[in-house]
Amino acid sequence: MNTRPRGLVLVVMGVSGSGKSTVAELVAGRLGWVVAEGDAMHPRANVEKMAAGRPLDDADRWPWLAAVRAWIRGQLEAGEPGVVTCSALRRSYRDALRGETVAGSGLAADPALAARAREGAVMFVHLHGAPEVLAGRLAGRRGHFMPAGLLASQLAALEEPGPDERALTVDIGPAPAAVAQTIVDRLGLAAAGS
Ligand SMILES: Nc1ncnc2c1ncn2[C@@H]1O[C@H](COP(=O)(O)OP(=O)(O)OP(=O)(O)O)[C@@H](O)[C@H]1O
Ligand SMILES: O=C(O)[C@H](O)[C@@H](O)[C@H](O)[C@H](O)CO
């Protein structure tokens, strides 16, 4: 059976180095869904700031989150499932991605998206790992703008999803393919064509 939930969007979240890009690609590949890289949606100034070793603040992140939210909304409007990477570190950021009103964000409310999200059409998958595992992964990575030195600020900003968010939290210890399989299995998503 080829299970293609109408417009389900998975947001693969977590701090820098948790494996969002790697795992999202594998999950999307397994399911035959499209994948989008949240890092590619940052305004140029954000990338330059991070590359210079300075953590983003809320004001930097809202325009980026607006772009990620627009992508999610587009998938849902098209009725097409997809996977997108986004650190989504704070609860307020996830609320914004679910279309809810967030004071001070400058984002207009999106009631249609919020209604779909309440039905479960926007699911967060949190890639969770110990700080030393994350540091090791970042130390081993080459050719990425994000410096390993920003990990501490990422962990300080992280607000893990609460029980009311119905997010899936997955340990990043196993190999990428196993992490991806766990996500597919635990969400009950049959691989495309299977
Ligand atoms: N489960 C895993 N086991 C071993 N190595 C992994 C695993 N997942 C990812 N990696 C490696 O860890 C590094 C970080 O992964 P990746 O770039 O996918 O993280 P990310 O969360 O997208 O980071 P960022 O937010 O900074 O873009 C990469 O070198 C990747 O190959
Ligand atoms: O929220 C943030 O602090 C940033 O957006 C980072 O998390 C980056 O997007 C990315 O994950 C690093 O490559």
PDB file of C-alpha atoms and ligand atoms in Angstrom:
ATOM      1  CA  MET A   1       0.000   0.000   0.000  1.00  0.00           C
ATOM      2  CA  ASN A   2       1.278   3.450  -0.862  1.00  0.00           C
ATOM      3  CA  THR A   3       0.305   5.661   2.039  1.00  0.00           C
ATOM      4  CA  ARG A   4       0.297   9.342   1.067  1.00  0.00           C
ATOM      5  CA  PRO A   5      -1.511  11.274   3.781  1.00  0.00           C
ATOM      6  CA  ARG A   6      -3.167  14.295   2.252  1.00  0.00           C
ATOM      7  CA  GLY A   7      -0.738  17.122   2.844  1.00  0.00           C
ATOM      8  CA  LEU A   8       1.083  15.856   5.897  1.00  0.00           C
ATOM      9  CA  VAL A   9       4.239  17.929   6.443  1.00  0.00           C
ATOM     10  CA  LEU A  10       7.022  16.705   8.705  1.00  0.00           C
ATOM     11  CA  VAL A  11       9.265  19.383  10.201  1.00  0.00           C
ATOM     12  CA  VAL A  12      12.594  17.808  11.147  1.00  0.00           C
ATOM     13  CA  MET A  13      13.854  19.967  13.998  1.00  0.00           C
ATOM     14  CA  GLY A  14      16.732  20.164  16.445  1.00  0.00           C
ATOM     15  CA  VAL A  15      19.930  22.022  17.127  1.00  0.00           C
ATOM     16  CA  SER A  16      22.739  22.433  14.633  1.00  0.00           C
ATOM     17  CA  GLY A  17      24.484  19.132  13.965  1.00  0.00           C
ATOM     18  CA  SER A  18      21.568  16.946  15.084  1.00  0.00           C
ATOM     19  CA  GLY A  19      21.292  15.541  11.566  1.00  0.00           C
ATOM     20  CA  LYS A  20      18.260  17.359  10.217  1.00  0.00           C
ATOM     21  CA  SER A  21      19.479  17.598   6.610  1.00  0.00           C
ATOM     22  CA  THR A  22      20.857  14.061   6.560  1.00  0.00           C
ATOM     23  CA  VAL A  23      17.802  12.423   8.110  1.00  0.00           C
ATOM     24  CA  ALA A  24      15.179  14.521   6.302  1.00  0.00           C
ATOM     25  CA  GLU A  25      16.691  13.514   2.968  1.00  0.00           C
ATOM     26  CA  LEU A  26      16.523   9.832   3.911  1.00  0.00           C
ATOM     27  CA  VAL A  27      12.964  10.000   5.265  1.00  0.00           C
ATOM     28  CA  ALA A  28      11.748  11.847   2.171  1.00  0.00           C
ATOM     29  CA  GLY A  29      13.573   9.399  -0.082  1.00  0.00           C
ATOM     30  CA  ARG A  30      11.973   6.447   1.638  1.00  0.00           C
ATOM     31  CA  LEU A  31       8.498   7.914   1.413  1.00  0.00           C
ATOM     32  CA  GLY A  32       8.860   9.386  -2.070  1.00  0.00           C
ATOM     33  CA  TRP A  33       8.009  12.828  -0.675  1.00  0.00           C
ATOM     34  CA  VAL A  34       9.608  16.150  -1.534  1.00  0.00           C
ATOM     35  CA  VAL A  35      12.168  17.585   0.869  1.00  0.00           C
ATOM     36  CA  ALA A  36      13.070  21.220   1.463  1.00  0.00           C
ATOM     37  CA  GLU A  37      16.142  22.558   3.225  1.00  0.00           C
ATOM     38  CA  GLY A  38      15.230  25.226   5.754  1.00  0.00           C
ATOM     39  CA  ASP A  39      18.795  26.526   5.751  1.00  0.00           C
ATOM     40  CA  ALA A  40      18.282  27.571   2.114  1.00  0.00           C
ATOM     41  CA  MET A  41      15.371  29.819   3.169  1.00  0.00           C
ATOM     42  CA  HIS A  42      17.424  32.070   5.447  1.00  0.00           C
ATOM     43  CA  PRO A  43      17.881  35.692   4.397  1.00  0.00           C
ATOM     44  CA  ARG A  44      21.484  36.206   3.345  1.00  0.00           C
ATOM     45  CA  ALA A  45      22.144  38.387   6.421  1.00  0.00           C
ATOM     46  CA  ASN A  46      21.276  35.465   8.705  1.00  0.00           C
ATOM     47  CA  VAL A  47      23.738  33.139   7.002  1.00  0.00           C
ATOM     48  CA  GLU A  48      26.432  35.802   7.179  1.00  0.00           C
ATOM     49  CA  LYS A  49      25.731  36.350  10.888  1.00  0.00           C
ATOM     50  CA  MET A  50      25.933  32.647  11.736  1.00  0.00           C
ATOM     51  CA  ALA A  51      29.035  32.194   9.603  1.00  0.00           C
ATOM     52  CA  ALA A  52      30.621  35.036  11.588  1.00  0.00           C
ATOM     53  CA  GLY A  53      29.949  33.056  14.784  1.00  0.00           C
ATOM     54  CA  ARG A  54      27.052  35.158  16.063  1.00  0.00           C
ATOM     55  CA  PRO A  55      23.824  33.440  17.162  1.00  0.00           C
ATOM     56  CA  LEU A  56      20.568  34.538  15.570  1.00  0.00           C
ATOM     57  CA  ASP A  57      17.982  36.312  17.694  1.00  0.00           C
ATOM     58  CA  ASP A  58      14.197  36.303  17.408  1.00  0.00           C
ATOM     59  CA  ALA A  59      14.166  39.290  15.059  1.00  0.00           C
ATOM     60  CA  ASP A  60      16.543  37.479  12.700  1.00  0.00           C
ATOM     61  CA  ARG A  61      14.497  34.325  12.799  1.00  0.00           C
ATOM     62  CA  TRP A  62      10.960  35.587  12.137  1.00  0.00           C
ATOM     63  CA  PRO A  63      11.443  36.348   8.408  1.00  0.00           C
ATOM     64  CA  TRP A  64      13.080  32.944   8.007  1.00  0.00           C
ATOM     65  CA  LEU A  65      10.277  31.194   9.880  1.00  0.00           C
ATOM     66  CA  ALA A  66       7.791  33.043   7.663  1.00  0.00           C
ATOM     67  CA  ALA A  67       9.481  31.502   4.617  1.00  0.00           C
ATOM     68  CA  VAL A  68       9.425  28.018   6.136  1.00  0.00           C
ATOM     69  CA  ARG A  69       5.772  28.502   7.068  1.00  0.00           C
ATOM     70  CA  ALA A  70       4.961  29.563   3.505  1.00  0.00           C
ATOM     71  CA  TRP A  71       6.528  26.352   2.226  1.00  0.00           C
ATOM     72  CA  ILE A  72       4.487  24.257   4.663  1.00  0.00           C
ATOM     73  CA  ARG A  73       1.319  26.082   3.684  1.00  0.00           C
ATOM     74  CA  GLY A  74       2.043  25.554  -0.009  1.00  0.00           C
ATOM     75  CA  GLN A  75       2.369  21.814   0.477  1.00  0.00           C
ATOM     76  CA  LEU A  76      -0.874  21.633   2.444  1.00  0.00           C
ATOM     77  CA  GLU A  77      -2.744  23.726  -0.112  1.00  0.00           C
ATOM     78  CA  ALA A  78      -1.489  21.440  -2.862  1.00  0.00           C
ATOM     79  CA  GLY A  79      -2.404  18.351  -0.822  1.00  0.00           C
ATOM     80  CA  GLU A  80       1.163  17.103  -1.199  1.00  0.00           C
ATOM     81  CA  PRO A  81       3.125  15.593   1.682  1.00  0.00           C
ATOM     82  CA  GLY A  82       6.639  16.835   2.319  1.00  0.00           C
ATOM     83  CA  VAL A  83       9.552  17.094   4.704  1.00  0.00           C
ATOM     84  CA  VAL A  84      11.293  20.330   5.698  1.00  0.00           C
ATOM     85  CA  THR A  85      14.283  20.951   7.942  1.00  0.00           C
ATOM     86  CA  CYS A  86      14.091  23.767  10.468  1.00  0.00           C
ATOM     87  CA  SER A  87      15.785  24.021  13.844  1.00  0.00           C
ATOM     88  CA  ALA A  88      12.484  25.364  15.322  1.00  0.00           C
ATOM     89  CA  LEU A  89      14.222  25.663  18.664  1.00  0.00           C
ATOM     90  CA  ARG A  90      11.602  27.566  20.619  1.00  0.00           C
ATOM     91  CA  ARG A  91       7.964  26.819  21.270  1.00  0.00           C
ATOM     92  CA  SER A  92       6.972  30.172  19.800  1.00  0.00           C
ATOM     93  CA  TYR A  93       8.742  29.314  16.534  1.00  0.00           C
ATOM     94  CA  ARG A  94       6.847  26.038  16.292  1.00  0.00           C
ATOM     95  CA  ASP A  95       3.588  27.836  17.072  1.00  0.00           C
ATOM     96  CA  ALA A  96       4.339  30.217  14.205  1.00  0.00           C
ATOM     97  CA  LEU A  97       5.012  27.285  11.864  1.00  0.00           C
ATOM     98  CA  ARG A  98       1.644  25.846  12.931  1.00  0.00           C
ATOM     99  CA  GLY A  99      -0.019  29.080  11.818  1.00  0.00           C
ATOM    100  CA  GLU A 100      -0.794  30.327  15.310  1.00  0.00           C
ATOM    101  CA  THR A 101      -0.542  33.956  16.338  1.00  0.00           C
ATOM    102  CA  VAL A 102       2.726  34.780  18.075  1.00  0.00           C
ATOM    103  CA  ALA A 103       2.969  38.157  19.741  1.00  0.00           C
ATOM    104  CA  GLY A 104       5.882  40.216  18.490  1.00  0.00           C
ATOM    105  CA  SER A 105       6.608  37.997  15.505  1.00  0.00           C
ATOM    106  CA  GLY A 106       5.166  40.390  12.944  1.00  0.00           C
ATOM    107  CA  LEU A 107       3.594  37.380  11.238  1.00  0.00           C
ATOM    108  CA  ALA A 108      -0.068  37.596  10.338  1.00  0.00           C
ATOM    109  CA  ALA A 109      -2.242  34.870  11.814  1.00  0.00           C
ATOM    110  CA  ASP A 110      -2.883  31.996   9.432  1.00  0.00           C
ATOM    111  CA  PRO A 111      -6.178  30.441  10.577  1.00  0.00           C
ATOM    112  CA  ALA A 112      -6.382  27.994   7.673  1.00  0.00           C
ATOM    113  CA  LEU A 113      -2.926  26.603   8.425  1.00  0.00           C
ATOM    114  CA  ALA A 114      -3.669  26.552  12.159  1.00  0.00           C
ATOM    115  CA  ALA A 115      -6.812  24.511  11.529  1.00  0.00           C
ATOM    116  CA  ARG A 116      -4.878  21.958   9.465  1.00  0.00           C
ATOM    117  CA  ALA A 117      -2.116  21.824  12.062  1.00  0.00           C
ATOM    118  CA  ARG A 118      -4.656  21.098  14.801  1.00  0.00           C
ATOM    119  CA  GLU A 119      -5.814  18.118  12.711  1.00  0.00           C
ATOM    120  CA  GLY A 120      -2.240  16.831  12.781  1.00  0.00           C
ATOM    121  CA  ALA A 121      -1.167  17.924   9.289  1.00  0.00           C
ATOM    122  CA  VAL A 122       2.033  19.541  10.628  1.00  0.00           C
ATOM    123  CA  MET A 123       4.174  17.150  12.652  1.00  0.00           C
ATOM    124  CA  PHE A 124       7.468  17.973  14.355  1.00  0.00           C
ATOM    125  CA  VAL A 125      10.194  15.337  14.574  1.00  0.00           C
ATOM    126  CA  HIS A 126      12.798  16.318  17.136  1.00  0.00           C
ATOM    127  CA  LEU A 127      16.283  14.890  16.615  1.00  0.00           C
ATOM    128  CA  HIS A 128      17.687  14.610  20.109  1.00  0.00           C
ATOM    129  CA  GLY A 129      21.275  13.904  21.123  1.00  0.00           C
ATOM    130  CA  ALA A 130      23.654  14.458  24.011  1.00  0.00           C
ATOM    131  CA  PRO A 131      25.783  17.623  23.758  1.00  0.00           C
ATOM    132  CA  GLU A 132      28.984  15.603  23.332  1.00  0.00           C
ATOM    133  CA  VAL A 133      27.467  13.627  20.439  1.00  0.00           C
ATOM    134  CA  LEU A 134      26.372  16.864  18.779  1.00  0.00           C
ATOM    135  CA  ALA A 135      29.773  18.458  19.284  1.00  0.00           C
ATOM    136  CA  GLY A 136      31.450  15.427  17.756  1.00  0.00           C
ATOM    137  CA  ARG A 137      29.187  15.542  14.702  1.00  0.00           C
ATOM    138  CA  LEU A 138      29.842  19.232  14.155  1.00  0.00           C
ATOM    139  CA  ALA A 139      33.578  18.777  14.604  1.00  0.00           C
ATOM    140  CA  GLY A 140      33.541  16.116  11.892  1.00  0.00           C
ATOM    141  CA  ARG A 141      31.498  18.126   9.405  1.00  0.00           C
ATOM    142  CA  ARG A 142      33.165  20.041   6.581  1.00  0.00           C
ATOM    143  CA  GLY A 143      31.972  22.727   4.180  1.00  0.00           C
ATOM    144  CA  HIS A 144      29.037  24.127   6.175  1.00  0.00           C
ATOM    145  CA  PHE A 145      28.566  27.777   7.135  1.00  0.00           C
ATOM    146  CA  MET A 146      27.502  26.985  10.694  1.00  0.00           C
ATOM    147  CA  PRO A 147      30.476  27.068  13.112  1.00  0.00           C
ATOM    148  CA  ALA A 148      30.667  24.365  15.788  1.00  0.00           C
ATOM    149  CA  GLY A 149      31.129  27.138  18.352  1.00  0.00           C
ATOM    150  CA  LEU A 150      27.461  28.071  18.049  1.00  0.00           C
ATOM    151  CA  LEU A 151      26.295  24.769  19.524  1.00  0.00           C
ATOM    152  CA  ALA A 152      26.152  26.122  23.094  1.00  0.00           C
ATOM    153  CA  SER A 153      23.842  28.956  22.034  1.00  0.00           C
ATOM    154  CA  GLN A 154      21.668  26.492  20.111  1.00  0.00           C
ATOM    155  CA  LEU A 155      21.302  24.267  23.178  1.00  0.00           C
ATOM    156  CA  ALA A 156      20.550  27.301  25.351  1.00  0.00           C
ATOM    157  CA  ALA A 157      17.786  28.377  22.974  1.00  0.00           C
ATOM    158  CA  LEU A 158      16.249  24.906  22.642  1.00  0.00           C
ATOM    159  CA  GLU A 159      12.840  24.381  24.233  1.00  0.00           C
ATOM    160  CA  GLU A 160      12.064  20.718  23.725  1.00  0.00           C
ATOM    161  CA  PRO A 161       8.549  20.017  22.413  1.00  0.00           C
ATOM    162  CA  GLY A 162       5.980  19.592  25.162  1.00  0.00           C
ATOM    163  CA  PRO A 163       3.516  16.676  25.405  1.00  0.00           C
ATOM    164  CA  ASP A 164       0.708  18.831  24.016  1.00  0.00           C
ATOM    165  CA  GLU A 165       2.693  19.310  20.798  1.00  0.00           C
ATOM    166  CA  ARG A 166       2.424  15.609  19.870  1.00  0.00           C
ATOM    167  CA  ALA A 167       5.965  15.775  18.483  1.00  0.00           C
ATOM    168  CA  LEU A 168       8.057  12.695  17.877  1.00  0.00           C
ATOM    169  CA  THR A 169      11.442  12.722  19.609  1.00  0.00           C
ATOM    170  CA  VAL A 170      14.095  10.425  18.158  1.00  0.00           C
ATOM    171  CA  ASP A 171      17.556   9.614  19.482  1.00  0.00           C
ATOM    172  CA  ILE A 172      20.332  10.445  17.006  1.00  0.00           C
ATOM    173  CA  GLY A 173      22.758   7.824  18.320  1.00  0.00           C
ATOM    174  CA  PRO A 174      22.098   5.176  15.626  1.00  0.00           C
ATOM    175  CA  ALA A 175      23.251   5.514  12.014  1.00  0.00           C
ATOM    176  CA  PRO A 176      21.267   7.914   9.790  1.00  0.00           C
ATOM    177  CA  ALA A 177      19.400   5.148   7.948  1.00  0.00           C
ATOM    178  CA  ALA A 178      18.241   3.656  11.253  1.00  0.00           C
ATOM    179  CA  VAL A 179      17.116   7.049  12.554  1.00  0.00           C
ATOM    180  CA  ALA A 180      15.131   7.579   9.353  1.00  0.00           C
ATOM    181  CA  GLN A 181      13.557   4.126   9.580  1.00  0.00           C
ATOM    182  CA  THR A 182      12.541   4.750  13.193  1.00  0.00           C
ATOM    183  CA  ILE A 183      10.754   7.922  12.130  1.00  0.00           C
ATOM    184  CA  VAL A 184       8.900   6.192   9.298  1.00  0.00           C
ATOM    185  CA  ASP A 185       7.937   3.304  11.581  1.00  0.00           C
ATOM    186  CA  ARG A 186       6.913   5.351  14.595  1.00  0.00           C
ATOM    187  CA  LEU A 187       4.739   7.626  12.495  1.00  0.00           C
ATOM    188  CA  GLY A 188       3.161   4.609  10.828  1.00  0.00           C
ATOM    189  CA  LEU A 189       4.096   5.832   7.356  1.00  0.00           C
ATOM    190  CA  ALA A 190       4.452   3.090   4.780  1.00  0.00           C
ATOM    191  CA  ALA A 191       7.275   3.630   2.292  1.00  0.00           C
ATOM    192  CA  ALA A 192       6.207   4.720  -1.180  1.00  0.00           C
ATOM    193  CA  GLY A 193       5.441   1.792  -3.423  1.00  0.00           C
ATOM    194  CA  SER A 194       5.443  -0.730  -0.593  1.00  0.00           C
TER     195      SER A 194
HETATM  196  N1  LIG B   1      22.787   9.545  12.799  1.00  0.00           N
HETATM  197  C1  LIG B   1      24.010   9.984  12.438  1.00  0.00           C
HETATM  198  N2  LIG B   1      25.107   9.280  12.727  1.00  0.00           N
HETATM  199  C2  LIG B   1      26.335   9.725  12.387  1.00  0.00           C
HETATM  200  N3  LIG B   1      26.570  10.894  11.753  1.00  0.00           N
HETATM  201  C3  LIG B   1      25.495  11.653  11.437  1.00  0.00           C
HETATM  202  C4  LIG B   1      24.173  11.253  11.754  1.00  0.00           C
HETATM  203  N4  LIG B   1      23.313  12.206  11.322  1.00  0.00           N
HETATM  204  C5  LIG B   1      24.077  13.167  10.763  1.00  0.00           C
HETATM  205  N5  LIG B   1      25.382  12.841  10.826  1.00  0.00           N
HETATM  206  C6  LIG B   1      26.515  13.669  10.382  1.00  0.00           C
HETATM  207  O1  LIG B   1      26.564  14.744  11.335  1.00  0.00           O
HETATM  208  C7  LIG B   1      26.815  15.970  10.679  1.00  0.00           C
HETATM  209  C8  LIG B   1      25.645  16.920  10.934  1.00  0.00           C
HETATM  210  O2  LIG B   1      24.523  16.460  10.201  1.00  0.00           O
HETATM  211  P1  LIG B   1      23.585  17.486   9.407  1.00  0.00           P
HETATM  212  O3  LIG B   1      24.413  18.444   8.620  1.00  0.00           O
HETATM  213  O4  LIG B   1      22.579  16.665   8.679  1.00  0.00           O
HETATM  214  O5  LIG B   1      22.906  18.258  10.653  1.00  0.00           O
HETATM  215  P2  LIG B   1      21.907  19.479  10.666  1.00  0.00           P
HETATM  216  O6  LIG B   1      21.026  19.317  11.843  1.00  0.00           O
HETATM  217  O7  LIG B   1      21.229  19.616   9.340  1.00  0.00           O
HETATM  218  O8  LIG B   1      22.871  20.713  10.912  1.00  0.00           O
HETATM  219  P3  LIG B   1      22.641  22.283  10.664  1.00  0.00           P
HETATM  220  O9  LIG B   1      21.439  22.677  11.436  1.00  0.00           O
HETATM  221  O10 LIG B   1      23.875  22.925  11.209  1.00  0.00           O
HETATM  222  O11 LIG B   1      22.485  22.474   9.187  1.00  0.00           O
HETATM  223  C9  LIG B   1      27.057  15.647   9.218  1.00  0.00           C
HETATM  224  O12 LIG B   1      28.442  15.524   8.990  1.00  0.00           O
HETATM  225  C10 LIG B   1      26.333  14.311   9.035  1.00  0.00           C
HETATM  226  O13 LIG B   1      26.916  13.538   8.015  1.00  0.00           O
HETATM  227  O1  LIG B   2      17.692  28.868  14.535  1.00  0.00           O
HETATM  228  C1  LIG B   2      18.906  29.031  14.380  1.00  0.00           C
HETATM  229  O2  LIG B   2      19.695  29.367  15.247  1.00  0.00           O
HETATM  230  C2  LIG B   2      19.501  28.785  13.036  1.00  0.00           C
HETATM  231  O3  LIG B   2      18.534  28.869  12.105  1.00  0.00           O
HETATM  232  C3  LIG B   2      20.239  27.481  12.903  1.00  0.00           C
HETATM  233  O4  LIG B   2      19.665  26.445  13.631  1.00  0.00           O
HETATM  234  C4  LIG B   2      20.446  27.160  11.436  1.00  0.00           C
HETATM  235  O5  LIG B   2      19.305  27.309  10.635  1.00  0.00           O
HETATM  236  C5  LIG B   2      20.929  25.830  11.110  1.00  0.00           C
HETATM  237  O6  LIG B   2      20.296  24.803  11.802  1.00  0.00           O
HETATM  238  C6  LIG B   2      22.410  25.820  11.110  1.00  0.00           C
HETATM  239  O7  LIG B   2      22.860  25.306   9.956  1.00  0.00           O
END
